């Protein structure tokens, strides 16, 4: 059966607790280094003022997205972007709900406009002068797979390179108990519909059912994967970090996985 | 510039808002120029403003088998799905194509956050109270998760949450997936309900009007917030297609500011041109545009100028937010449904609320309702973060 969608990975960005960028992640996965201390995400793409004021969700998404675009060598201003997140900025949602329960007329206007699910992609397009289409999506616990399917669909349907960023921050307050997200994680991929001999190819096909993800066997990786919906990307980024051709499934919806054949260039 | 796309059939559509339940309630109110805004009585400490509230929602709980999803937003979605034979149309599509070939792609800005707010008002020793201890509610994906569960659908399921452009953009998501053969049909649309987050949030930005909103009036004073739900079922066009069609869409970013539009309407202009290009039409082919027209100072200024410079005087344009209020993440689908009604009934809705037209408005503006054939129409939706979408619809056989 031929794949429904084939895309080439032109850039990768990542922030995990203990691995603040793609190179650090590859070093840990390759056994060359142990996970380090947690570092604040460095969102170089944001102007210094914005960087100081930006909420954690924006920093995290922009750090991963910036790294992926830099690696791709493409111009962020022209790249359509899909930002996926299961729960958006839970720290702000917790603040909003707590303030509304007590002193609603004192709600901060800045916190309110940062509370919208598309705040990170909004800041991203402003910082990069991107006038292409931008979207903010959620697929609940399967947000990463749903976002990957959407970004690959957009790339192939409109024959253009697309930026995918998937991020979630740790839960906060009574909301945190509901979302069970215990740590931050972000990953970003620049996906191209055009064959690139140096790049890894992903053949993506929707597959009925949820097969569940298999652990990688690396305790740190499996811990990260269990802590955050966006970290359902771990099996895929694990394969990319090892530069190993493989096949895997990523949950993309209720009773729907996407089957991904990872083809590493010889 | 995108290439023309094959049109999609809109096999069924429906809307529920402050104007009533289902399409005929909307057509009747639009015909009679009867708006649905009323003084705000929502929440424990109502702000002094006007709202567009769906009557009777409090008395219509979800059926027992869906009780886990109970909250105002999913309740409104369920109420809307029961109008205009929409449930039967979706079940029929599931029957014809199979559960995994039908997608659920919905837009919302706040989903069921009203339930999260309620939990915080009634915390039990600092934790969510037992009756709201339902994780499926406390996530932006609650709405789409609910609809997929209610219909037992197993295709792609995605929530687009780009504020007020959300439920317009999902038409684009569906078109791409159908064109690539990933699915055969998609339930698109969205729901947003009144909640403290938006009422007090827009109030904090000083964007809420103290009177019923007056889009494109020279003395407009801001938005009126409303709630609504609407849905459409999209499939490929076949030989027996008779209903309206989606013929194009455009999406673009302002890259300007989180909460104010680009001063020259750059993103809105790109979205419009992309929609025309995908539809393979020109501005002069457009009979009617349902404008975003929120009645905020900046939005209306930018959009009025865009319409005045881009379209001939024969194109008609109006905002219908004077009828329904700004239904935020549901605005895209509500106004798409109103646009399809204009096409069905050959009637342009008037721009309710304006008494002194803003001089920036061109001759395109329909200040009162007009009887006129509508073959091709657009619907504009712009959101926070400078997110813009434009949808293009046509009757079968158009563009000729």
XYZ file of C-alpha atoms in Angstrom, chain A residues 13-187:
175
model
C 13.719 21.625 17.072
C 13.139 20.291 20.556
C 13.024 21.274 24.209
C 12.756 18.573 26.872
C 13.517 18.736 30.584
C 17.264 18.056 30.650
C 17.804 18.543 26.916
C 17.270 22.134 25.826
C 17.811 21.614 22.098
C 18.050 18.986 19.390
C 21.820 18.455 19.684
C 21.545 17.919 23.444
C 18.666 15.484 22.909
C 20.665 13.501 20.310
C 23.618 13.337 22.715
C 21.415 11.912 25.481
C 19.650 9.462 23.177
C 23.006 8.347 21.750
C 24.323 7.678 25.262
C 27.071 10.291 24.943
C 25.703 12.523 27.707
C 23.324 12.320 30.661
C 20.286 14.603 30.770
C 21.351 17.997 32.138
C 19.609 20.477 34.412
C 16.464 22.184 33.243
C 17.254 25.330 31.272
C 14.794 28.096 30.335
C 13.811 27.756 26.667
C 15.733 30.257 24.544
C 13.350 31.808 22.046
C 15.891 33.802 20.048
C 13.343 34.655 17.396
C 11.372 36.871 19.780
C 12.511 40.480 20.241
C 14.249 40.912 23.657
C 11.284 42.777 25.162
C 8.812 40.094 24.133
C 11.172 37.373 25.345
C 11.250 38.878 28.855
C 7.471 39.181 29.058
C 6.453 36.087 27.121
C 4.505 33.368 28.912
C 6.087 29.922 29.168
C 3.969 28.438 26.370
C 5.184 31.085 23.923
C 8.839 30.676 24.910
C 8.671 26.905 24.649
C 6.918 26.834 21.260
C 9.084 29.615 19.799
C 12.325 27.999 21.006
C 11.553 24.680 19.277
C 10.077 26.340 16.173
C 13.063 28.698 15.858
C 15.534 25.825 16.055
C 13.687 23.779 13.423
C 13.439 26.682 10.982
C 17.115 27.567 11.477
C 18.107 23.996 10.637
C 15.897 24.006 7.542
C 17.581 27.116 6.166
C 14.141 28.349 5.070
C 12.673 31.795 5.658
C 10.141 31.718 8.511
C 8.303 34.643 6.908
C 7.061 32.375 4.112
C 6.267 29.191 6.059
C 2.644 28.295 6.851
C 2.569 27.085 10.444
C 0.542 24.663 12.551
C 1.009 24.981 16.323
C -0.466 22.034 18.242
C -1.058 21.890 21.971
C -3.349 19.708 24.058
C -3.952 22.277 26.775
C -2.446 25.616 25.765
C -0.950 27.719 28.570
C -2.305 26.051 31.708
C -0.602 28.556 34.022
C -2.619 31.346 32.426
C -5.841 29.310 32.363
C -5.337 28.605 36.078
C -4.796 32.336 36.729
C -7.883 33.251 34.658
C -10.186 30.793 36.401
C -8.895 31.708 39.878
C -9.264 35.445 39.188
C -12.720 35.048 37.648
C -13.846 33.094 40.723
C -12.781 35.896 43.064
C -12.287 39.305 41.497
C -13.454 39.031 37.866
C -13.320 42.743 37.073
C -9.609 42.731 37.946
C -8.723 40.296 35.168
C -5.470 41.345 33.480
C -6.004 42.323 29.819
C -2.521 41.039 28.934
C -3.185 37.686 30.596
C -6.491 37.505 28.717
C -4.964 38.036 25.304
C -2.160 35.615 26.145
C -4.781 33.029 27.172
C -6.043 32.370 23.639
C -4.883 29.053 22.203
C -3.288 30.801 19.227
C -1.159 33.200 21.311
C 2.118 31.315 20.647
C 1.536 31.118 16.883
C 0.362 34.735 16.938
C 3.605 35.884 18.583
C 5.546 33.660 16.181
C 3.996 35.217 13.053
C 4.504 38.729 14.448
C 8.164 38.059 15.305
C 8.950 36.423 11.952
C 6.795 38.746 9.776
C 4.960 35.673 8.521
C 1.834 36.433 6.481
C 1.225 32.818 5.463
C -1.600 30.831 7.030
C -1.157 29.999 10.687
C -3.196 27.700 12.839
C -3.489 26.654 16.462
C -4.933 23.193 16.965
C -5.701 20.771 19.755
C -6.424 17.081 19.650
C -6.559 16.452 23.384
C -4.103 13.784 24.499
C -3.440 12.911 20.857
C -2.573 16.491 19.881
C 0.883 15.650 18.523
C -0.391 12.993 16.114
C -3.358 15.136 15.082
C -1.028 18.100 14.500
C 1.433 15.978 12.500
C -1.379 14.683 10.288
C -2.677 18.222 9.772
C 0.755 19.697 8.978
C 1.642 16.905 6.543
C -1.774 17.270 4.898
C -1.242 21.018 4.493
C 2.240 20.478 3.032
C 1.097 17.929 0.437
C -2.277 19.524 -0.401
C -0.814 22.943 -1.110
C 2.636 21.739 -2.258
C 4.552 23.867 0.218
C 6.922 23.544 3.174
C 5.143 23.728 6.538
C 6.278 24.345 10.120
C 4.766 22.121 12.817
C 5.332 22.954 16.491
C 3.781 20.870 19.261
C 4.137 21.998 22.861
C 2.570 21.629 26.284
C 3.607 23.091 29.611
C 3.162 21.548 33.060
C -0.292 21.746 34.607
C -1.055 24.241 37.357
C -3.586 24.467 40.179
C -6.800 22.439 40.237
C -6.704 22.348 36.407
C -3.317 20.588 36.513
C -4.853 17.594 38.246
C -7.344 17.270 35.377
C -4.770 17.463 32.595
C -2.139 15.303 34.310
C 0.649 17.148 32.461
C 3.611 17.133 34.827
C 6.399 18.689 32.781
C 6.979 20.888 29.731
C 7.963 19.553 26.318
C 8.078 20.956 22.791
C 9.045 19.610 19.402
